[in-house]
Amino acid sequence: MDIKYFEQYGITAGITQVPDRSDVRRAAMAKELEEQDGFLIRPCLTHSTNVYPITWQFLDDKPSYIEIEDCDGMVTDVRNVALTSTHGDCIPLYAYDPVKKVIGLAHAGWRGTVDGIAAVLAFTMLKLFDCDPADIHTVVGPGIGRCCFEVSEDVAREFIEKLPWCEDYIDECVVPGKYMIDLKGINAEFFRMFGIVNTEISPVCTYEDENCWSYRRDGTDKRMLAYIKL
Ligand SMILES: [Zn+2]
C-alpha cells in the first residue's frame, strides 16, 4: 500500500512501500502512461541540486519514457506527466500549487539538503511557473529521521558552515565526533524561507519503519518510488 499525498486535490502523489520495488512500479506506471499518451520522467539521481522544468516545449518529440541525466528535481504544469524518483533513506520533497496547477518533486539526501535543493525547487516554481508561495503546499516525505541519521564531524561541519541557521537541527551525540542531523527539518525550513507555510513533514523514519526500504539499515539496492502527477 502506498502512502498518498494531496489526495484531497484529486491529483496522484505518493510513495511505494515494502514489498513493492521502484523498478517494477515505475515500469507499470510508464506502460499505463504510454497508453494514455502521457509521459514518465526518470531523473538519474546524482545528489545534485539540478531541478528541471518539464514544459510542453521540452516534451515535444520526446518518447513517453524520458530519462534525464544528472537531475534530482523536476517541476511541471503539464497534465499526465509523472515525475518520479527513488528513495532508500533520502527524502522526497513534494510540492503542489492548486491555483497554478504546478507540481514538483525532488530527491534530498544529505548532500542535496545542505546544497539547498529544496530552495531550488521552491525558486523554480516561483520564478519559472509564477507560483505564489502562499498557494504552494509541500510535503517533506518519508526518509531517515533525526532519530537515526548519524553523521561524522566533517558532515556536521559542512552543514554549519553552509547553513549557519541550521544549528537547531543538529544534535551532538554522546559518542565524540558523532552528530545527528534533522534533514527533514532543514528542508522544511528552506520552504519556509520562500514563504511556503503549508508544509507537512512525514513522521516516517525509513531506518526504523520496516515498511520502508532503507539503504543504511540493510544495504539494500531496493528503493521506494516517489511520484506525483497532475
Ligand atoms: Zn529513526
PDB file of C-alpha atoms and ligand atoms in Angstrom:
ATOM      1  CA  MET A   1       0.000   0.000   0.000  1.00  0.00           C
ATOM      2  CA  ASP A   2       1.370   3.393  -0.978  1.00  0.00           C
ATOM      3  CA  ILE A   3       1.422   6.402   1.301  1.00  0.00           C
ATOM      4  CA  LYS A   4      -0.595   9.053  -0.584  1.00  0.00           C
ATOM      5  CA  TYR A   5      -0.375  12.823  -0.568  1.00  0.00           C
ATOM      6  CA  PHE A   6      -2.576  15.659  -1.878  1.00  0.00           C
ATOM      7  CA  GLU A   7      -5.494  13.246  -2.320  1.00  0.00           C
ATOM      8  CA  GLN A   8      -7.963  15.975  -1.378  1.00  0.00           C
ATOM      9  CA  TYR A   9      -6.965  17.828  -4.563  1.00  0.00           C
ATOM     10  CA  GLY A  10      -7.608  14.894  -6.862  1.00  0.00           C
ATOM     11  CA  ILE A  11      -4.014  14.550  -8.043  1.00  0.00           C
ATOM     12  CA  THR A  12      -1.831  11.468  -7.906  1.00  0.00           C
ATOM     13  CA  ALA A  13       1.076  11.642  -5.464  1.00  0.00           C
ATOM     14  CA  GLY A  14       2.683   9.220  -3.084  1.00  0.00           C
ATOM     15  CA  ILE A  15       5.406   6.753  -2.349  1.00  0.00           C
ATOM     16  CA  THR A  16       5.510   2.979  -2.563  1.00  0.00           C
ATOM     17  CA  GLN A  17       6.281   0.769   0.418  1.00  0.00           C
ATOM     18  CA  VAL A  18       7.775  -2.678   1.008  1.00  0.00           C
ATOM     19  CA  PRO A  19       7.433  -5.154  -0.687  1.00  0.00           C
ATOM     20  CA  ASP A  20       6.896  -3.016  -3.803  1.00  0.00           C
ATOM     21  CA  ARG A  21      10.033  -2.244  -5.761  1.00  0.00           C
ATOM     22  CA  SER A  22      10.653   1.015  -7.552  1.00  0.00           C
ATOM     23  CA  ASP A  23      11.756  -0.570 -10.839  1.00  0.00           C
ATOM     24  CA  VAL A  24       8.628  -2.730 -11.071  1.00  0.00           C
ATOM     25  CA  ARG A  25       6.279   0.100 -10.157  1.00  0.00           C
ATOM     26  CA  ARG A  26       7.941   2.551 -12.481  1.00  0.00           C
ATOM     27  CA  ALA A  27       7.683   0.144 -15.408  1.00  0.00           C
ATOM     28  CA  ALA A  28       3.965  -0.421 -14.709  1.00  0.00           C
ATOM     29  CA  MET A  29       3.364   3.313 -14.400  1.00  0.00           C
ATOM     30  CA  ALA A  30       5.289   4.024 -17.612  1.00  0.00           C
ATOM     31  CA  LYS A  31       3.261   1.424 -19.553  1.00  0.00           C
ATOM     32  CA  GLU A  32      -0.020   2.905 -18.368  1.00  0.00           C
ATOM     33  CA  LEU A  33       1.077   6.434 -19.259  1.00  0.00           C
ATOM     34  CA  GLU A  34       2.283   5.395 -22.699  1.00  0.00           C
ATOM     35  CA  GLU A  35      -1.190   4.045 -23.443  1.00  0.00           C
ATOM     36  CA  GLN A  36      -2.647   7.411 -22.400  1.00  0.00           C
ATOM     37  CA  ASP A  37      -0.136   9.448 -24.470  1.00  0.00           C
ATOM     38  CA  GLY A  38       1.391  10.641 -21.205  1.00  0.00           C
ATOM     39  CA  PHE A  39       4.995  10.797 -20.047  1.00  0.00           C
ATOM     40  CA  LEU A  40       7.088   9.432 -17.220  1.00  0.00           C
ATOM     41  CA  ILE A  41      10.217  11.281 -16.134  1.00  0.00           C
ATOM     42  CA  ARG A  42      13.077   9.333 -14.626  1.00  0.00           C
ATOM     43  CA  PRO A  43      15.825  11.559 -13.242  1.00  0.00           C
ATOM     44  CA  CYS A  44      19.271   9.953 -13.000  1.00  0.00           C
ATOM     45  CA  LEU A  45      19.967  10.997  -9.414  1.00  0.00           C
ATOM     46  CA  THR A  46      23.397  12.378  -8.569  1.00  0.00           C
ATOM     47  CA  HIS A  47      22.737  14.244  -5.266  1.00  0.00           C
ATOM     48  CA  SER A  48      22.855  17.462  -7.266  1.00  0.00           C
ATOM     49  CA  THR A  49      20.603  20.497  -6.923  1.00  0.00           C
ATOM     50  CA  ASN A  50      19.576  20.350 -10.583  1.00  0.00           C
ATOM     51  CA  VAL A  51      15.827  20.903 -10.910  1.00  0.00           C
ATOM     52  CA  TYR A  52      14.462  20.678 -14.450  1.00  0.00           C
ATOM     53  CA  PRO A  53      11.342  22.453 -15.699  1.00  0.00           C
ATOM     54  CA  ILE A  54       9.299  19.962 -17.727  1.00  0.00           C
ATOM     55  CA  THR A  55       7.446  22.142 -20.219  1.00  0.00           C
ATOM     56  CA  TRP A  56       5.481  21.378 -23.399  1.00  0.00           C
ATOM     57  CA  GLN A  57       8.488  22.532 -25.420  1.00  0.00           C
ATOM     58  CA  PHE A  58      10.717  20.092 -23.532  1.00  0.00           C
ATOM     59  CA  LEU A  59       8.286  17.217 -24.063  1.00  0.00           C
ATOM     60  CA  ASP A  60       7.815  17.889 -27.780  1.00  0.00           C
ATOM     61  CA  ASP A  61       9.074  14.971 -29.896  1.00  0.00           C
ATOM     62  CA  LYS A  62      10.184  13.053 -26.784  1.00  0.00           C
ATOM     63  CA  PRO A  63       9.279   9.413 -26.206  1.00  0.00           C
ATOM     64  CA  SER A  64       6.864   8.560 -23.409  1.00  0.00           C
ATOM     65  CA  TYR A  65       9.677   7.410 -21.068  1.00  0.00           C
ATOM     66  CA  ILE A  66      12.211  10.164 -20.504  1.00  0.00           C
ATOM     67  CA  GLU A  67      15.486   9.822 -18.626  1.00  0.00           C
ATOM     68  CA  ILE A  68      17.242  12.998 -17.542  1.00  0.00           C
ATOM     69  CA  GLU A  69      20.953  12.874 -16.755  1.00  0.00           C
ATOM     70  CA  ASP A  70      22.336  14.495 -13.607  1.00  0.00           C
ATOM     71  CA  CYS A  71      18.947  15.532 -12.265  1.00  0.00           C
ATOM     72  CA  ASP A  72      17.434  15.428  -8.764  1.00  0.00           C
ATOM     73  CA  GLY A  73      14.305  17.510  -9.168  1.00  0.00           C
ATOM     74  CA  MET A  74      11.549  18.339 -11.634  1.00  0.00           C
ATOM     75  CA  VAL A  75       8.690  20.820 -11.916  1.00  0.00           C
ATOM     76  CA  THR A  76       5.828  20.696 -14.420  1.00  0.00           C
ATOM     77  CA  ASP A  77       2.427  22.169 -15.201  1.00  0.00           C
ATOM     78  CA  VAL A  78       1.658  19.593 -17.895  1.00  0.00           C
ATOM     79  CA  ARG A  79      -1.049  17.056 -17.175  1.00  0.00           C
ATOM     80  CA  ASN A  80      -0.364  13.329 -17.422  1.00  0.00           C
ATOM     81  CA  VAL A  81       3.355  13.711 -16.771  1.00  0.00           C
ATOM     82  CA  ALA A  82       4.541  11.552 -13.883  1.00  0.00           C
ATOM     83  CA  LEU A  83       7.545  12.955 -12.050  1.00  0.00           C
ATOM     84  CA  THR A  84       9.325  10.105 -10.246  1.00  0.00           C
ATOM     85  CA  SER A  85      12.336   9.495  -8.040  1.00  0.00           C
ATOM     86  CA  THR A  86      13.704   6.606  -5.992  1.00  0.00           C
ATOM     87  CA  HIS A  87      14.377   6.612  -2.265  1.00  0.00           C
ATOM     88  CA  GLY A  88      16.014   4.376   0.285  1.00  0.00           C
ATOM     89  CA  ASP A  89      16.546   6.898   3.168  1.00  0.00           C
ATOM     90  CA  CYS A  90      16.923  10.074   1.101  1.00  0.00           C
ATOM     91  CA  ILE A  91      13.955  12.355   1.439  1.00  0.00           C
ATOM     92  CA  PRO A  92      11.363  13.013  -1.261  1.00  0.00           C
ATOM     93  CA  LEU A  93      10.145  16.614  -1.416  1.00  0.00           C
ATOM     94  CA  TYR A  94       6.720  17.101  -2.985  1.00  0.00           C
ATOM     95  CA  ALA A  95       5.178  20.410  -3.960  1.00  0.00           C
ATOM     96  CA  TYR A  96       1.781  21.311  -5.365  1.00  0.00           C
ATOM     97  CA  ASP A  97       0.225  24.623  -6.286  1.00  0.00           C
ATOM     98  CA  PRO A  98      -3.521  24.033  -6.715  1.00  0.00           C
ATOM     99  CA  VAL A  99      -4.053  27.550  -8.127  1.00  0.00           C
ATOM    100  CA  LYS A 100      -1.460  27.471 -10.916  1.00  0.00           C
ATOM    101  CA  LYS A 101      -1.722  23.680 -11.195  1.00  0.00           C
ATOM    102  CA  VAL A 102       2.007  23.120 -10.893  1.00  0.00           C
ATOM    103  CA  ILE A 103       3.739  20.128  -9.298  1.00  0.00           C
ATOM    104  CA  GLY A 104       7.296  19.477  -8.191  1.00  0.00           C
ATOM    105  CA  LEU A 105       9.322  16.587  -6.846  1.00  0.00           C
ATOM    106  CA  ALA A 106      12.898  16.464  -5.580  1.00  0.00           C
ATOM    107  CA  HIS A 107      15.323  13.949  -4.099  1.00  0.00           C
ATOM    108  CA  ALA A 108      17.092  15.255  -0.989  1.00  0.00           C
ATOM    109  CA  GLY A 109      19.808  13.219   0.655  1.00  0.00           C
ATOM    110  CA  TRP A 110      22.215  14.982   2.994  1.00  0.00           C
ATOM    111  CA  ARG A 111      24.220  16.385   0.095  1.00  0.00           C
ATOM    112  CA  GLY A 112      21.143  17.751  -1.705  1.00  0.00           C
ATOM    113  CA  THR A 113      19.805  19.097   1.587  1.00  0.00           C
ATOM    114  CA  VAL A 114      22.952  21.009   2.539  1.00  0.00           C
ATOM    115  CA  ASP A 115      23.310  22.344  -1.010  1.00  0.00           C
ATOM    116  CA  GLY A 116      19.708  23.576  -0.926  1.00  0.00           C
ATOM    117  CA  ILE A 117      17.723  21.536  -3.426  1.00  0.00           C
ATOM    118  CA  ALA A 118      14.550  22.492  -1.519  1.00  0.00           C
ATOM    119  CA  ALA A 119      15.357  26.137  -2.232  1.00  0.00           C
ATOM    120  CA  VAL A 120      15.960  25.416  -5.917  1.00  0.00           C
ATOM    121  CA  LEU A 121      12.663  23.529  -6.126  1.00  0.00           C
ATOM    122  CA  ALA A 122      10.762  26.410  -4.498  1.00  0.00           C
ATOM    123  CA  PHE A 123      12.543  29.044  -6.580  1.00  0.00           C
ATOM    124  CA  THR A 124      11.857  27.177  -9.828  1.00  0.00           C
ATOM    125  CA  MET A 125       8.114  27.151  -9.030  1.00  0.00           C
ATOM    126  CA  LEU A 126       8.096  30.846  -8.145  1.00  0.00           C
ATOM    127  CA  LYS A 127      10.366  32.098 -10.912  1.00  0.00           C
ATOM    128  CA  LEU A 128       9.562  29.921 -13.906  1.00  0.00           C
ATOM    129  CA  PHE A 129       5.958  28.944 -13.145  1.00  0.00           C
ATOM    130  CA  ASP A 130       4.839  32.162 -11.464  1.00  0.00           C
ATOM    131  CA  CYS A 131       3.526  30.386  -8.354  1.00  0.00           C
ATOM    132  CA  ASP A 132       2.552  32.340  -5.248  1.00  0.00           C
ATOM    133  CA  PRO A 133       4.274  30.750  -2.236  1.00  0.00           C
ATOM    134  CA  ALA A 134       1.084  31.243  -0.217  1.00  0.00           C
ATOM    135  CA  ASP A 135      -0.667  28.806  -2.570  1.00  0.00           C
ATOM    136  CA  ILE A 136       2.004  26.103  -2.533  1.00  0.00           C
ATOM    137  CA  HIS A 137       1.619  23.008  -0.394  1.00  0.00           C
ATOM    138  CA  THR A 138       4.682  20.900   0.271  1.00  0.00           C
ATOM    139  CA  VAL A 139       5.377  17.515   1.815  1.00  0.00           C
ATOM    140  CA  VAL A 140       8.722  16.521   3.272  1.00  0.00           C
ATOM    141  CA  GLY A 141       8.213  12.810   2.781  1.00  0.00           C
ATOM    142  CA  PRO A 142       9.420   9.626   4.456  1.00  0.00           C
ATOM    143  CA  GLY A 143      13.165   9.429   4.957  1.00  0.00           C
ATOM    144  CA  ILE A 144      15.799   8.845   7.573  1.00  0.00           C
ATOM    145  CA  GLY A 145      14.866  10.794  10.708  1.00  0.00           C
ATOM    146  CA  ARG A 146      16.760  12.899  13.201  1.00  0.00           C
ATOM    147  CA  CYS A 147      16.483   9.835  15.464  1.00  0.00           C
ATOM    148  CA  CYS A 148      18.682   7.709  13.186  1.00  0.00           C
ATOM    149  CA  PHE A 149      20.726   9.891  10.847  1.00  0.00           C
ATOM    150  CA  GLU A 150      24.123   9.851  12.478  1.00  0.00           C
ATOM    151  CA  VAL A 151      26.988  11.597  10.709  1.00  0.00           C
ATOM    152  CA  SER A 152      30.658  12.269  11.247  1.00  0.00           C
ATOM    153  CA  GLU A 153      32.071  15.629  12.245  1.00  0.00           C
ATOM    154  CA  ASP A 154      33.043  16.693   8.720  1.00  0.00           C
ATOM    155  CA  VAL A 155      29.445  16.356   7.512  1.00  0.00           C
ATOM    156  CA  ALA A 156      28.089  18.223  10.556  1.00  0.00           C
ATOM    157  CA  ARG A 157      30.687  20.954   9.992  1.00  0.00           C
ATOM    158  CA  GLU A 158      29.665  21.329   6.351  1.00  0.00           C
ATOM    159  CA  PHE A 159      26.063  21.925   7.446  1.00  0.00           C
ATOM    160  CA  ILE A 160      27.050  24.562   9.996  1.00  0.00           C
ATOM    161  CA  GLU A 161      29.404  26.305   7.554  1.00  0.00           C
ATOM    162  CA  LYS A 162      26.968  26.382   4.634  1.00  0.00           C
ATOM    163  CA  LEU A 163      23.772  26.845   6.672  1.00  0.00           C
ATOM    164  CA  PRO A 164      24.655  28.702   9.882  1.00  0.00           C
ATOM    165  CA  TRP A 165      20.925  28.802  10.799  1.00  0.00           C
ATOM    166  CA  CYS A 166      20.644  25.011  10.978  1.00  0.00           C
ATOM    167  CA  GLU A 167      22.185  24.527  14.446  1.00  0.00           C
ATOM    168  CA  ASP A 168      18.782  23.689  15.923  1.00  0.00           C
ATOM    169  CA  TYR A 169      18.594  20.733  13.563  1.00  0.00           C
ATOM    170  CA  ILE A 170      21.884  19.181  14.686  1.00  0.00           C
ATOM    171  CA  ASP A 171      22.483  17.294  17.932  1.00  0.00           C
ATOM    172  CA  GLU A 172      25.862  16.289  19.276  1.00  0.00           C
ATOM    173  CA  CYS A 173      25.983  12.615  20.254  1.00  0.00           C
ATOM    174  CA  VAL A 174      27.414  11.242  23.474  1.00  0.00           C
ATOM    175  CA  VAL A 175      29.940   9.453  21.280  1.00  0.00           C
ATOM    176  CA  PRO A 176      32.633  12.045  20.435  1.00  0.00           C
ATOM    177  CA  GLY A 177      32.742  13.205  16.806  1.00  0.00           C
ATOM    178  CA  LYS A 178      29.238  11.956  16.002  1.00  0.00           C
ATOM    179  CA  TYR A 179      26.190  14.103  15.289  1.00  0.00           C
ATOM    180  CA  MET A 180      22.516  13.572  14.492  1.00  0.00           C
ATOM    181  CA  ILE A 181      21.034  15.719  11.727  1.00  0.00           C
ATOM    182  CA  ASP A 182      17.379  16.524  11.060  1.00  0.00           C
ATOM    183  CA  LEU A 183      17.300  16.566   7.261  1.00  0.00           C
ATOM    184  CA  LYS A 184      13.515  16.832   7.168  1.00  0.00           C
ATOM    185  CA  GLY A 185      13.517  19.889   9.420  1.00  0.00           C
ATOM    186  CA  ILE A 186      16.180  21.639   7.343  1.00  0.00           C
ATOM    187  CA  ASN A 187      14.277  21.025   4.099  1.00  0.00           C
ATOM    188  CA  ALA A 188      11.058  22.346   5.685  1.00  0.00           C
ATOM    189  CA  GLU A 189      12.991  25.426   6.873  1.00  0.00           C
ATOM    190  CA  PHE A 190      14.103  26.101   3.287  1.00  0.00           C
ATOM    191  CA  PHE A 191      10.458  26.055   2.167  1.00  0.00           C
ATOM    192  CA  ARG A 192       9.531  28.497   4.953  1.00  0.00           C
ATOM    193  CA  MET A 193      12.247  30.893   3.760  1.00  0.00           C
ATOM    194  CA  PHE A 194      10.440  31.127   0.445  1.00  0.00           C
ATOM    195  CA  GLY A 195       7.128  31.871   2.166  1.00  0.00           C
ATOM    196  CA  ILE A 196       5.732  28.369   1.870  1.00  0.00           C
ATOM    197  CA  VAL A 197       3.973  27.776   5.172  1.00  0.00           C
ATOM    198  CA  ASN A 198       1.811  24.796   4.212  1.00  0.00           C
ATOM    199  CA  THR A 199       4.333  22.035   4.791  1.00  0.00           C
ATOM    200  CA  GLU A 200       3.581  18.549   6.055  1.00  0.00           C
ATOM    201  CA  ILE A 201       6.543  16.642   7.483  1.00  0.00           C
ATOM    202  CA  SER A 202       6.246  12.867   7.327  1.00  0.00           C
ATOM    203  CA  PRO A 203       6.830  11.199  10.703  1.00  0.00           C
ATOM    204  CA  VAL A 204       8.041   8.044   8.958  1.00  0.00           C
ATOM    205  CA  CYS A 205      11.703   7.234   9.580  1.00  0.00           C
ATOM    206  CA  THR A 206      12.786   4.833   6.853  1.00  0.00           C
ATOM    207  CA  TYR A 207      15.577   3.425   9.011  1.00  0.00           C
ATOM    208  CA  GLU A 208      13.134   2.294  11.704  1.00  0.00           C
ATOM    209  CA  ASP A 209       9.999   1.530   9.707  1.00  0.00           C
ATOM    210  CA  GLU A 210      10.023  -1.975   8.275  1.00  0.00           C
ATOM    211  CA  ASN A 211       7.550  -0.880   5.581  1.00  0.00           C
ATOM    212  CA  CYS A 212      10.384   1.129   4.052  1.00  0.00           C
ATOM    213  CA  TRP A 213      13.478   0.127   2.137  1.00  0.00           C
ATOM    214  CA  SER A 214      16.474   1.565   3.973  1.00  0.00           C
ATOM    215  CA  TYR A 215      19.940   1.619   2.457  1.00  0.00           C
ATOM    216  CA  ARG A 216      21.564   2.487   5.772  1.00  0.00           C
ATOM    217  CA  ARG A 217      19.808  -0.261   7.670  1.00  0.00           C
ATOM    218  CA  ASP A 218      20.034  -3.107   5.154  1.00  0.00           C
ATOM    219  CA  GLY A 219      22.496  -2.007   2.472  1.00  0.00           C
ATOM    220  CA  THR A 220      19.726  -2.921   0.036  1.00  0.00           C
ATOM    221  CA  ASP A 221      19.598  -1.821  -3.597  1.00  0.00           C
ATOM    222  CA  LYS A 222      15.787  -1.830  -3.425  1.00  0.00           C
ATOM    223  CA  ARG A 223      14.093   1.551  -3.377  1.00  0.00           C
ATOM    224  CA  MET A 224      10.734   3.169  -2.813  1.00  0.00           C
ATOM    225  CA  LEU A 225       9.254   5.068  -5.750  1.00  0.00           C
ATOM    226  CA  ALA A 226       8.075   8.611  -5.110  1.00  0.00           C
ATOM    227  CA  TYR A 227       5.734  10.022  -7.760  1.00  0.00           C
ATOM    228  CA  ILE A 228       3.469  12.944  -8.491  1.00  0.00           C
ATOM    229  CA  LYS A 229       1.234  13.598 -11.492  1.00  0.00           C
ATOM    230  CA  LEU A 230      -1.452  16.134 -12.407  1.00  0.00           C
TER     231      LEU A 230
HETATM  232 ZN    ZN B   1      14.663   6.865  13.141  1.00  0.00          ZN
END
